[in-house]
XYZ file of C-alpha atoms in Angstrom:
746
model
C -14.038 -10.989 -34.765
C -13.129 -12.242 -38.082
C -15.786 -13.549 -40.156
C -13.726 -15.427 -43.227
C -16.975 -15.168 -45.342
C -19.348 -16.434 -42.726
C -23.290 -16.071 -43.358
C -26.103 -15.736 -41.592
C -29.744 -17.510 -40.585
C -32.669 -15.845 -40.607
C -36.402 -16.493 -40.238
C -39.011 -14.819 -42.974
C -40.113 -11.548 -41.281
C -36.639 -10.576 -39.293
C -34.801 -7.730 -39.639
C -31.500 -8.078 -40.882
C -28.858 -6.544 -38.088
C -26.380 -3.599 -38.926
C -24.045 -4.524 -40.972
C -25.477 -7.060 -43.108
C -27.165 -4.615 -46.010
C -26.857 -5.783 -49.800
C -25.529 -9.106 -48.917
C -27.093 -11.775 -51.367
C -30.138 -13.706 -49.587
C -30.988 -16.395 -50.296
C -34.652 -17.901 -49.496
C -34.808 -21.784 -48.411
C -37.980 -23.462 -48.924
C -36.745 -26.668 -49.616
C -33.786 -28.459 -50.348
C -33.977 -27.612 -54.083
C -31.046 -28.489 -56.737
C -30.572 -24.450 -57.045
C -30.866 -23.490 -53.467
C -27.703 -26.167 -52.808
C -25.909 -25.631 -55.271
C -26.250 -21.521 -54.676
C -25.995 -22.143 -50.519
C -22.481 -24.713 -51.915
C -20.915 -22.009 -53.929
C -21.619 -19.492 -50.708
C -19.685 -21.850 -48.737
C -17.347 -23.053 -51.163
C -16.007 -19.967 -51.953
C -16.280 -18.403 -48.641
C -18.731 -15.740 -49.199
C -21.117 -13.778 -47.130
C -24.658 -14.736 -47.708
C -28.058 -13.939 -46.065
C -30.085 -18.085 -45.467
C -34.289 -17.029 -45.188
C -34.774 -19.809 -43.467
C -38.701 -21.112 -44.158
C -37.809 -24.508 -42.997
C -38.755 -25.245 -38.996
C -35.525 -25.815 -37.795
C -36.601 -29.160 -36.195
C -37.333 -30.172 -39.263
C -34.057 -29.781 -41.091
C -32.026 -31.914 -38.700
C -34.374 -34.360 -38.855
C -31.866 -37.832 -40.471
C -33.244 -39.353 -43.353
C -34.155 -42.847 -44.304
C -33.726 -44.141 -47.826
C -35.572 -47.974 -47.508
C -35.194 -48.231 -51.919
C -33.040 -50.768 -52.479
C -29.786 -49.473 -53.439
C -30.460 -51.018 -57.096
C -32.649 -48.982 -57.798
C -30.643 -45.852 -56.984
C -28.584 -43.621 -59.328
C -25.050 -43.110 -58.288
C -25.673 -39.295 -58.063
C -28.729 -39.919 -54.958
C -28.087 -37.994 -51.966
C -29.845 -36.872 -48.957
C -30.833 -33.880 -50.083
C -32.378 -32.088 -46.239
C -29.013 -33.671 -44.731
C -26.596 -31.751 -46.987
C -28.537 -28.561 -46.453
C -28.665 -28.774 -42.724
C -24.993 -28.670 -43.247
C -24.442 -25.785 -45.729
C -26.765 -23.715 -43.691
C -24.897 -23.982 -39.931
C -21.310 -25.256 -41.650
C -19.959 -21.479 -41.776
C -22.929 -19.101 -40.952
C -24.279 -16.937 -37.506
C -27.363 -18.214 -36.006
C -29.675 -15.502 -35.752
C -32.711 -17.075 -35.659
C -33.556 -15.521 -31.869
C -31.960 -12.133 -32.512
C -27.849 -11.193 -31.945
C -26.002 -13.535 -34.111
C -24.743 -16.517 -32.560
C -22.051 -18.628 -33.723
C -22.587 -22.215 -32.317
C -19.133 -23.545 -33.206
C -17.262 -20.881 -31.579
C -19.452 -20.825 -28.123
C -18.322 -25.179 -28.105
C -15.188 -24.024 -28.434
C -15.118 -22.058 -25.802
C -16.083 -25.003 -23.736
C -12.718 -26.617 -24.291
C -10.658 -23.569 -22.814
C -10.300 -21.455 -26.859
C -11.474 -18.419 -27.225
C -9.730 -17.682 -30.840
C -11.652 -17.375 -33.936
C -13.214 -20.828 -35.459
C -13.545 -21.375 -38.955
C -16.410 -23.150 -40.486
C -15.448 -23.396 -44.044
C -13.587 -25.370 -45.595
C -10.581 -26.510 -44.928
C -7.763 -25.692 -46.205
C -8.228 -22.229 -47.459
C -7.116 -19.770 -44.633
C -3.633 -17.856 -44.504
C -2.962 -18.162 -40.811
C -3.243 -21.304 -37.962
C -7.153 -21.292 -36.989
C -9.431 -23.569 -34.799
C -11.925 -25.555 -37.400
C -15.037 -26.432 -36.539
C -14.301 -30.312 -37.505
C -11.313 -30.285 -34.644
C -13.829 -28.711 -32.019
C -16.856 -31.833 -33.200
C -14.186 -34.034 -32.314
C -13.331 -31.864 -28.807
C -9.843 -31.223 -29.779
C -8.897 -27.788 -29.986
C -6.152 -28.211 -32.242
C -4.767 -25.201 -34.929
C -4.954 -25.711 -38.246
C -2.212 -25.010 -40.610
C -2.212 -23.164 -43.528
C 1.033 -24.930 -45.142
C 2.451 -28.591 -44.718
C 6.026 -29.642 -45.366
C 7.005 -32.876 -47.674
C 8.518 -35.711 -47.716
C 9.301 -35.590 -51.920
C 10.212 -33.130 -54.460
C 7.011 -32.706 -56.725
C 6.737 -32.119 -59.601
C 4.987 -28.498 -60.295
C 1.810 -30.098 -61.454
C 1.738 -33.149 -58.978
C 3.123 -29.827 -56.507
C -0.485 -27.929 -57.528
C -2.663 -31.006 -57.268
C -1.261 -32.250 -54.020
C -1.432 -28.436 -52.161
C -5.742 -28.217 -53.495
C -6.999 -25.793 -51.497
C -10.210 -27.938 -50.362
C -13.694 -28.745 -51.971
C -13.914 -31.527 -54.106
C -10.759 -32.146 -56.567
C -10.402 -34.232 -60.257
C -6.549 -35.601 -60.981
C -5.608 -37.080 -63.732
C -2.988 -38.910 -63.823
C -2.088 -40.889 -66.947
C -0.752 -43.763 -67.024
C 3.729 -43.646 -65.266
C 2.531 -39.604 -64.444
C 2.479 -40.444 -60.445
C -0.420 -41.293 -58.761
C 0.759 -43.273 -56.102
C 3.023 -40.426 -54.698
C 0.974 -37.888 -55.149
C -2.119 -39.626 -53.318
C 0.532 -40.109 -50.821
C 1.567 -37.595 -50.214
C -1.528 -35.354 -50.467
C -2.237 -37.512 -47.551
C 0.749 -36.423 -45.607
C 0.239 -32.837 -46.392
C -3.526 -33.391 -44.504
C -2.327 -34.804 -41.753
C 1.366 -31.832 -41.592
C -1.862 -29.404 -41.886
C -3.175 -30.476 -38.470
C -5.701 -32.625 -40.049
C -6.578 -35.179 -37.837
C -6.546 -38.554 -38.283
C -10.209 -39.436 -37.339
C -11.096 -36.758 -39.845
C -9.481 -38.900 -43.254
C -9.285 -41.755 -44.846
C -7.704 -43.042 -48.119
C -9.195 -45.981 -50.050
C -7.080 -47.411 -52.777
C -8.822 -50.178 -54.792
C -7.356 -53.420 -53.754
C -5.341 -54.488 -51.626
C -2.297 -54.500 -53.149
C -2.421 -50.906 -53.066
C -3.200 -50.206 -50.014
C 0.079 -52.161 -48.690
C 2.129 -49.725 -50.913
C 0.174 -46.738 -49.967
C 1.363 -47.406 -46.046
C 4.638 -48.917 -47.341
C 5.505 -45.392 -48.293
C 3.722 -43.389 -44.940
C 2.986 -45.592 -42.928
C 0.556 -45.564 -40.167
C -1.851 -43.874 -42.629
C -5.516 -43.975 -42.614
C -5.251 -45.771 -46.014
C -7.536 -49.162 -46.658
C -10.140 -50.548 -48.994
C -13.769 -50.120 -50.449
C -14.332 -53.412 -49.404
C -12.522 -52.981 -46.068
C -14.563 -50.531 -45.387
C -17.586 -51.661 -45.596
C -16.445 -54.582 -43.733
C -15.825 -52.277 -41.104
C -19.122 -51.128 -41.266
C -20.809 -53.883 -41.983
C -18.781 -55.481 -38.614
C -20.540 -52.084 -35.898
C -23.511 -53.046 -36.992
C -23.887 -57.568 -36.161
C -21.292 -60.280 -36.318
C -20.712 -61.043 -39.341
C -17.643 -63.250 -41.281
C -16.807 -63.197 -44.910
C -18.254 -66.678 -46.603
C -15.960 -68.833 -48.461
C -16.396 -69.909 -51.762
C -17.371 -72.922 -51.573
C -20.403 -71.338 -48.441
C -21.504 -69.294 -51.511
C -22.074 -72.097 -54.568
C -23.759 -74.102 -51.824
C -26.161 -71.532 -50.647
C -26.858 -70.385 -54.528
C -26.880 -73.852 -55.423
C -30.301 -74.741 -53.840
C -32.178 -71.549 -54.732
C -31.289 -72.077 -59.030
C -31.363 -74.462 -61.250
C -28.948 -73.740 -63.797
C -29.632 -74.744 -67.772
C -27.772 -78.467 -68.397
C -26.102 -77.465 -71.086
C -23.654 -74.523 -69.458
C -19.884 -74.658 -69.263
C -17.956 -76.044 -66.899
C -18.855 -74.325 -64.064
C -22.629 -73.734 -63.896
C -23.018 -71.079 -61.401
C -19.855 -69.277 -62.568
C -22.927 -66.993 -64.726
C -24.538 -66.967 -61.191
C -22.143 -65.241 -59.505
C -21.658 -62.732 -62.046
C -25.171 -61.813 -62.175
C -24.899 -61.721 -58.676
C -21.974 -59.074 -58.728
C -24.250 -56.741 -62.133
C -27.039 -56.137 -60.067
C -25.121 -55.401 -56.344
C -21.681 -53.882 -57.825
C -23.422 -52.358 -61.459
C -27.180 -51.597 -59.578
C -29.123 -52.835 -62.199
C -32.128 -54.469 -61.345
C -31.919 -58.249 -60.713
C -35.277 -58.969 -63.491
C -32.898 -56.607 -66.184
C -30.024 -58.378 -65.667
C -31.762 -61.786 -65.831
C -33.019 -60.694 -68.970
C -30.459 -59.390 -70.715
C -28.465 -63.206 -70.467
C -29.808 -66.178 -71.403
C -27.920 -68.202 -68.407
C -29.040 -67.097 -65.968
C -33.372 -68.039 -64.845
C -34.494 -67.642 -61.894
C -31.605 -64.915 -60.720
C -34.520 -62.486 -60.042
C -36.388 -64.685 -57.786
C -33.020 -66.070 -55.774
C -31.502 -62.718 -55.270
C -33.261 -61.120 -52.622
C -33.519 -65.272 -50.951
C -29.468 -65.965 -51.580
C -29.261 -62.085 -49.555
C -31.584 -62.571 -47.079
C -29.531 -66.525 -46.045
C -26.742 -64.885 -46.149
C -27.937 -63.009 -43.022
C -29.538 -65.122 -41.439
C -25.991 -68.037 -41.112
C -24.008 -64.395 -40.311
C -22.349 -64.076 -43.725
C -21.721 -61.570 -46.869
C -19.842 -63.042 -49.781
C -17.684 -59.586 -52.000
C -20.015 -57.940 -53.318
C -22.073 -57.824 -50.671
C -19.707 -55.852 -48.855
C -20.225 -53.500 -51.268
C -23.804 -53.660 -51.285
C -24.608 -54.266 -47.700
C -22.774 -50.684 -46.176
C -25.050 -49.502 -49.567
C -28.086 -50.919 -47.664
C -26.701 -49.782 -43.564
C -25.672 -45.934 -44.635
C -28.945 -45.583 -46.265
C -31.531 -46.762 -43.846
C -29.449 -45.987 -40.259
C -28.569 -42.318 -40.461
C -26.545 -43.242 -37.046
C -23.954 -45.610 -38.542
C -23.953 -43.184 -41.577
C -23.168 -40.078 -39.220
C -20.543 -42.123 -38.113
C -18.824 -43.349 -41.222
C -18.799 -39.848 -42.450
C -16.703 -38.116 -39.724
C -14.155 -40.429 -40.557
C -14.493 -39.575 -44.069
C -14.345 -35.476 -43.462
C -12.047 -35.450 -45.893
C -12.228 -39.099 -48.686
C -8.811 -39.377 -50.905
C -9.683 -41.894 -53.122
C -7.573 -44.229 -55.378
C -7.386 -44.992 -59.666
C -11.252 -43.461 -59.429
C -11.382 -44.357 -62.824
C -12.464 -48.383 -61.925
C -15.534 -47.557 -59.613
C -18.815 -48.570 -60.631
C -21.623 -47.139 -60.017
C -21.882 -49.456 -56.362
C -18.624 -48.074 -55.626
C -19.548 -43.888 -56.846
C -22.023 -44.133 -54.575
C -21.000 -45.901 -51.255
C -17.597 -42.689 -52.065
C -20.537 -40.562 -52.464
C -22.304 -41.071 -49.287
C -19.356 -41.495 -47.204
C -18.061 -37.937 -48.242
C -21.139 -36.711 -47.468
C -23.013 -33.773 -47.369
C -19.842 -31.926 -47.832
C -18.542 -34.092 -50.674
C -14.152 -33.298 -49.987
C -13.139 -36.188 -51.826
C -9.598 -35.678 -53.750
C -10.439 -38.323 -57.179
C -7.333 -39.239 -58.500
C -7.985 -41.835 -61.598
C -7.137 -41.967 -65.567
C -10.574 -42.140 -67.678
C -7.951 -42.824 -70.545
C -7.484 -47.252 -67.986
C -11.415 -47.743 -67.586
C -10.855 -51.519 -68.763
C -13.832 -53.236 -65.785
C -16.528 -52.027 -68.479
C -18.252 -55.407 -68.278
C -18.302 -54.746 -63.782
C -19.969 -50.795 -64.005
C -17.144 -49.566 -64.926
C -16.863 -46.119 -66.966
C -15.231 -43.115 -68.323
C -18.194 -40.882 -67.308
C -17.427 -40.377 -63.275
C -14.199 -38.450 -64.318
C -14.535 -37.400 -67.300
C -17.961 -35.489 -65.889
C -16.539 -35.217 -62.637
C -18.379 -31.972 -61.622
C -21.357 -33.678 -61.969
C -21.518 -35.859 -58.918
C -19.425 -33.093 -56.884
C -19.951 -30.171 -57.370
C -17.462 -26.677 -58.128
C -14.524 -29.568 -57.853
C -11.378 -28.269 -58.820
C -9.348 -29.960 -62.012
C -5.595 -31.121 -61.795
C -3.557 -33.018 -64.482
C -0.223 -34.820 -64.710
C 0.784 -34.882 -68.248
C 4.800 -35.944 -67.346
C 4.782 -39.532 -68.186
C 7.804 -40.849 -65.916
C 7.455 -44.360 -66.812
C 7.776 -44.917 -70.105
C 9.807 -43.779 -73.032
C 9.246 -41.338 -76.068
C 7.697 -44.535 -78.701
C 5.450 -45.894 -75.839
C 3.540 -42.275 -74.698
C 3.504 -40.643 -78.444
C 1.414 -43.697 -79.745
C -0.731 -44.380 -77.170
C -1.508 -40.438 -77.154
C -2.596 -41.218 -81.013
C -4.714 -44.476 -80.256
C -6.227 -42.635 -77.184
C -6.329 -39.479 -78.872
C -9.389 -41.474 -81.719
C -11.345 -42.329 -78.841
C -14.825 -39.629 -77.644
C -15.413 -40.387 -74.352
C -12.604 -38.712 -72.712
C -10.260 -36.002 -71.009
C -7.547 -34.148 -74.577
C -4.246 -34.273 -72.496
C -1.434 -33.802 -74.085
C 1.293 -36.037 -72.001
C 4.976 -35.813 -72.671
C 7.959 -38.457 -71.721
C 10.809 -37.791 -69.356
C 12.662 -39.984 -71.195
C 13.291 -41.007 -75.284
C 15.826 -44.132 -74.246
C 13.306 -47.484 -74.574
C 11.655 -48.850 -77.980
C 8.215 -49.806 -79.125
C 8.111 -52.286 -82.207
C 5.832 -54.447 -84.023
C 6.783 -58.218 -84.889
C 4.745 -60.332 -87.286
C 5.085 -64.288 -87.625
C 2.919 -67.290 -88.703
C -0.110 -68.029 -86.512
C 1.865 -71.322 -85.552
C 4.538 -69.670 -84.553
C 3.802 -66.636 -82.315
C 4.358 -68.280 -79.410
C 8.035 -69.813 -79.990
C 8.575 -65.922 -81.052
C 7.502 -64.112 -77.984
C 9.978 -67.084 -76.260
C 12.804 -66.137 -77.966
C 11.792 -62.273 -77.332
C 12.237 -63.868 -73.648
C 15.617 -65.450 -73.916
C 17.164 -62.971 -75.831
C 16.323 -60.083 -73.037
C 17.525 -62.306 -69.901
C 20.751 -61.684 -71.102
C 20.775 -58.184 -70.190
C 18.320 -58.893 -66.820
C 16.607 -60.746 -64.604
C 13.487 -63.194 -65.346
C 11.234 -60.386 -63.038
C 12.084 -57.772 -65.094
C 10.139 -59.735 -68.527
C 6.254 -60.327 -69.182
C 4.057 -61.282 -71.649
C 0.909 -59.767 -71.936
C -2.240 -60.593 -73.627
C -6.059 -59.959 -74.321
C -7.046 -63.135 -72.125
C -5.021 -65.314 -70.285
C -6.217 -68.948 -72.760
C -3.878 -66.833 -75.496
C -0.652 -67.290 -73.237
C -1.037 -71.290 -72.503
C 0.901 -71.980 -75.762
C 4.000 -69.892 -74.378
C 3.818 -71.195 -71.341
C 4.234 -74.633 -71.855
C 7.647 -73.821 -74.243
C 9.098 -71.138 -71.070
C 8.605 -74.686 -68.533
C 10.033 -76.835 -71.690
C 12.531 -74.543 -72.338
C 13.663 -74.270 -67.980
C 12.732 -70.576 -68.085
C 11.190 -69.164 -64.708
C 7.723 -67.689 -64.671
C 4.760 -66.621 -62.870
C 2.118 -69.258 -63.456
C -0.907 -68.112 -65.173
C -2.503 -70.910 -65.954
C -3.073 -74.829 -65.087
C -5.119 -77.345 -66.031
C -8.305 -77.249 -64.966
C -8.564 -74.522 -67.997
C -8.622 -78.114 -69.927
C -11.591 -78.269 -68.379
C -13.384 -75.200 -69.746
C -16.098 -76.774 -72.226
C -14.306 -75.675 -75.248
C -10.660 -77.116 -75.000
C -13.083 -80.487 -73.081
C -14.534 -81.324 -75.338
C -12.036 -80.246 -78.846
C -9.965 -82.767 -76.646
C -12.717 -85.575 -76.827
C -12.922 -84.997 -80.517
C -9.299 -85.838 -80.445
C -9.556 -89.182 -78.425
C -12.453 -90.206 -80.382
C -10.605 -89.650 -83.494
C -7.390 -91.947 -81.931
C -9.382 -94.915 -80.617
C -11.944 -95.194 -83.175
C -12.615 -99.379 -82.166
C -12.123 -98.152 -78.163
C -14.787 -95.428 -77.868
C -15.168 -93.388 -73.997
C -18.104 -93.210 -73.003
C -17.938 -89.856 -71.684
C -15.694 -88.749 -74.332
C -18.353 -89.482 -76.689
C -21.414 -87.754 -74.787
C -19.276 -84.919 -74.668
C -18.525 -85.032 -78.765
C -21.915 -85.662 -79.494
C -23.668 -82.833 -77.123
C -21.825 -79.848 -79.096
C -22.290 -78.986 -81.599
C -26.177 -79.391 -80.272
C -27.505 -82.292 -82.657
C -30.681 -81.067 -80.893
C -30.993 -85.381 -79.745
C -33.510 -86.461 -76.936
C -31.565 -87.017 -73.536
C -32.652 -90.773 -73.711
C -31.087 -91.088 -77.374
C -27.541 -89.527 -76.450
C -27.315 -92.075 -73.721
C -28.379 -94.958 -75.258
C -25.332 -93.718 -78.123
C -22.645 -93.315 -75.624
C -22.612 -96.454 -74.918
C -21.744 -97.855 -78.605
C -18.101 -98.368 -78.436
C -16.717 -97.962 -81.924
C -17.879 -95.160 -84.469
C -19.051 -98.066 -87.082
C -21.297 -99.932 -83.756
C -22.261 -95.975 -83.227
C -23.157 -95.500 -86.940
C -24.729 -99.035 -87.201
C -27.415 -98.067 -83.987
C -28.229 -94.590 -85.532
C -28.703 -96.373 -89.259
C -31.638 -97.649 -87.016
C -33.630 -94.750 -85.264
C -36.235 -92.080 -87.265
C -35.054 -89.775 -90.595
C -33.832 -86.825 -87.788
C -31.287 -88.871 -85.371
C -30.444 -91.099 -88.175
C -29.031 -88.448 -90.071
C -27.553 -86.774 -87.390
C -25.256 -89.598 -86.041
C -24.369 -90.451 -89.836
C -22.593 -86.745 -90.192
C -20.685 -87.002 -86.630
C -19.568 -90.202 -87.706
C -18.694 -88.959 -90.725
C -16.893 -85.790 -89.245
C -15.128 -87.872 -86.761
C -13.591 -90.210 -89.397
C -12.553 -86.669 -91.910
C -11.216 -85.999 -88.130
C -9.116 -89.348 -88.288
C -7.517 -88.558 -91.712
C -6.197 -85.079 -90.522
C -4.746 -86.556 -87.472
C -3.213 -88.315 -89.885
C -1.686 -85.734 -91.222
C -0.682 -83.528 -88.127
C -2.357 -82.949 -84.775
C -2.077 -79.189 -85.579
C -4.445 -79.905 -89.165
C -6.916 -81.900 -87.341
C -7.269 -78.795 -84.739
C -7.553 -76.715 -87.925
C -9.897 -79.218 -89.332
C -11.826 -79.186 -85.732
C -12.407 -75.712 -86.102
C -12.751 -74.860 -90.200
C -14.906 -78.255 -91.170
C -17.144 -78.708 -88.615
C -20.001 -77.172 -86.549
C -18.237 -77.240 -83.616
C -16.868 -73.616 -83.482
C -20.143 -71.926 -83.930
C -21.184 -74.178 -80.926
C -18.751 -72.699 -79.120
C -18.925 -68.781 -80.665
C -22.970 -69.830 -79.160
C -21.507 -70.178 -75.735
C -19.322 -67.242 -75.687
C -22.723 -65.273 -76.332
C -22.872 -64.163 -72.673
C -18.771 -61.856 -73.091
C -16.129 -61.699 -71.306
C -15.330 -61.650 -68.155
C -12.524 -59.833 -65.976
C -9.168 -62.297 -67.187
C -11.410 -65.330 -69.279
C -10.996 -66.210 -72.763
C -13.636 -66.962 -75.264
C -14.447 -70.297 -76.120
C -12.959 -69.447 -80.135
C -9.532 -68.117 -77.939
C -9.227 -72.027 -76.385
C -9.199 -73.510 -79.464
C -7.238 -70.695 -81.255
C -4.808 -71.495 -78.412
C -4.915 -75.162 -78.682
C -3.801 -75.203 -82.713
C -0.475 -73.409 -80.744
C 0.018 -74.978 -78.617
C -0.093 -78.653 -81.289
C 1.951 -76.251 -83.142
C 5.094 -76.022 -80.682
C 4.359 -80.077 -79.763
C 6.986 -82.683 -81.224
C 5.804 -85.650 -79.396
C 3.247 -88.732 -80.416
C -0.581 -87.311 -80.686
C -1.585 -90.188 -77.928
C 0.843 -88.420 -75.696
C -0.398 -84.951 -76.257
C -3.098 -84.486 -73.506
C -0.820 -85.495 -70.991
C 1.534 -82.963 -71.889
C -0.140 -80.060 -71.775
C -1.183 -81.950 -68.231
C 2.513 -82.008 -67.034
C 3.326 -78.483 -68.494
C 0.574 -76.839 -67.229
C 0.386 -77.496 -63.758
C 3.864 -77.009 -63.147
C 4.904 -75.581 -60.145
C 5.671 -71.046 -61.556
C 7.785 -69.154 -59.611
C 6.202 -65.632 -58.649
C 10.224 -64.033 -58.835
C 9.889 -65.454 -63.434
C 8.552 -63.787 -66.057
C 4.756 -62.280 -66.117
C 2.640 -64.449 -67.443
C -0.801 -62.072 -67.458
C -3.799 -60.819 -69.259
C -4.214 -57.051 -69.139
C -6.442 -56.493 -66.644
C -4.731 -58.214 -64.068
C -1.749 -56.256 -64.272
C -2.669 -52.532 -64.226
C -0.867 -50.985 -61.896
C 2.726 -52.721 -62.627
C 5.522 -51.934 -64.800
C 8.104 -54.034 -66.289
C 12.140 -53.123 -68.050
C 10.151 -55.275 -70.762
C 7.071 -56.134 -72.110
C 5.479 -58.876 -74.965
C 2.593 -58.072 -76.182
C 0.774 -61.324 -77.243
C -1.204 -61.555 -79.889
C -2.236 -57.502 -81.001
C -4.692 -59.853 -83.716
C -7.439 -59.401 -85.483
C -10.515 -60.740 -82.890
C -8.414 -59.811 -79.861
C -7.926 -56.060 -80.433
C -10.128 -54.350 -80.427
C -12.146 -58.268 -79.086
C -14.327 -59.923 -81.345
C -16.505 -60.226 -78.309
C -16.262 -56.576 -76.645
C -18.472 -53.833 -78.181
C -17.027 -50.924 -76.183
C -14.703 -50.278 -79.256
C -12.884 -47.648 -76.654
C -12.514 -49.274 -73.449
C -10.608 -51.988 -76.460
C -8.224 -49.033 -76.958
C -7.799 -48.124 -73.427
C -6.940 -52.410 -72.544
C -4.430 -51.841 -75.665
C -2.822 -48.713 -74.068
C -2.920 -50.237 -70.182
C -0.188 -53.131 -72.551
C 2.043 -50.976 -73.747
C 2.038 -48.848 -71.155
C 3.888 -51.365 -68.258
C 6.587 -51.410 -70.039
C 9.656 -49.025 -69.108
C 12.070 -49.286 -71.806
C 10.912 -51.928 -74.128
C 7.513 -52.920 -75.553
C 7.069 -55.511 -78.056
C 3.633 -55.738 -80.265
C 3.740 -59.437 -81.416
C 0.970 -60.052 -84.348
C -0.460 -63.112 -86.864
C 1.306 -61.805 -89.745
C -1.961 -62.773 -91.480
C -4.542 -61.131 -89.048
C -3.019 -57.864 -87.759
C -4.765 -55.752 -85.107
C -6.899 -52.762 -86.833
C -5.422 -50.765 -83.450
C -2.432 -50.753 -85.040
C -3.056 -48.595 -87.445
C -4.100 -46.746 -85.227
C -0.773 -45.855 -83.128
C 0.449 -44.439 -86.037
C 0.513 -40.623 -86.653
C -2.476 -39.381 -88.653
C -2.104 -38.393 -91.935
C -0.973 -34.555 -92.538
C -4.117 -33.354 -94.214
C -4.941 -33.317 -98.019
C -4.760 -29.307 -98.876
C -7.671 -28.330 -100.453
C -6.819 -27.549 -104.149
C -7.862 -23.312 -104.797
C -10.210 -23.100 -108.134
C -9.372 -21.240 -110.819
C -10.619 -17.824 -111.423
C -12.173 -17.526 -114.705
C -10.600 -15.225 -116.905
């Protein structure tokens, strides 16, 4: 009987059976890291081993439970004793009772199978064989050493697809065929005889999962959230909460500060995400922000109320699944059975909670096939980090590494520029990416700030002579700056997929700026809501009752007279406010653009908005400063009377878009997508890198993602007086200056 590198388990003091002399011995007293690594090496490499077991067998097989809150755990947490139990028995004879017994072989015999049963890593033997994983499912289907593939693959792709067992990291840069490799790996495993019940492929979102299922119908493909939801539904009756239900629960538990943005609950929703996906303690999240008072106290109450109502919100599908797997061994064992071979797409986007979930699911063997690109980590605000790919072996012992080094999507100029840009980052895996095609362009265009939107639309119109609208995209660092582009496309009747609607005008900065405009337009007919809004930004540190009384004034003269009757501080603030409005009125007489420029440059309004921005950026949100600059550009392209400006904005912003139109989007929302022609809009200082970002390396990765959405042509459009410093970083580094030889003294 061939043993395929099988080992032998003995108790202390037992005599070695004949033929085992000289075999390396591992003494097991505790599931210490060095013991686990040694046994893992023997199992992965099929090296014979003698395991001297000092732990009681009954204790070793006892399931483990972790009662800790998931946010207290690191992503590398594991149930060490359960992993030890697997490594001791997966591919080793039981010699503890004398004559060595191969228990998996005994189970196979009961199923009517008389041949050899393997217990090592699957896909590593040169012949067909029945595997332990099949026997445990009650199957005697043989695993094949090789499988035919439907598609032709490049050599680097084929090498990854035919990975021979254990964990694997596949670095798949933009345009390198990531989805093809992932789907073909899945087809390869199924073709080799792996049972569907043992294989799961996880996509990052539903769109990616649908694409994989379209390429490989009937494949076991889902998303992390769908998997988490399925696990919770096995445990109890539950449904996904609607947004209104989430907000109703949260609004009863927290008291938002009075001067927050239009949506006072949004900071709390972001804070809950930091706790549950970033695995950060609630108290630490509350202390790190100034807009979520009471979050730490509300967190357990919020989750309890969700559970009482039989609800889960979006992030609870992950966090609740973690809690279930940590505390219920039987649920964990059932989930692990279906994830024995786990394929994970977009590995670079995993947050700490996602990585912990992946590790719990694929334990104890950790046969995970992770595909991603460390150069496309752009969700740092949610906890994603290049570290999980760069240091993959830290999380998956003895993993294999593959790099796909050909970009089949983008032309050489884009690939070369991306390489220069990313080469300045330190936390990455060094790689040399080659372009498969040479035809295509990457060029920089500059325009005055007021003319950038018009130039973007002119580029779109020029491309429409050879392309349909759905072939084109205009991408930006943040959504708001695309507002003037969207308005011009609407005016010119060019179809577009809508990026914004009139709800953006209710954001604090825009709403307040437009309030200032209406006050300047009608100084003798002041509206109470506008006056209250403008008086609060910038903050004049006036008591609430004074603000309420001031906002009842119906003209600037009335407001000034009322202010002069107050004490010194309120009087000075009202006087300053009235002066600002009169100054803004004079600029409004010149032009609408001059008005907004004066509001930004000659008052303290912008500084007030900057204070609101201190909490940072979200997925596709923008800073209030970005909003104000976008509003200036909208004013620059507007040609009607100032009193109709707001109505013009609302009407054009609310025009329905078309899915088949020009795509307008922030970079964050289009990762994984591509178009023949792309404008990267606003490659300016303050946007690339963004002024609120503290991670310059991630900012480079965002710009890299933007330009690599283009299959043929990409234009970087920037304000001519405010170029991004990253434009220079996309150029080849200057050659080193040769050192001058020192002259020898005679």
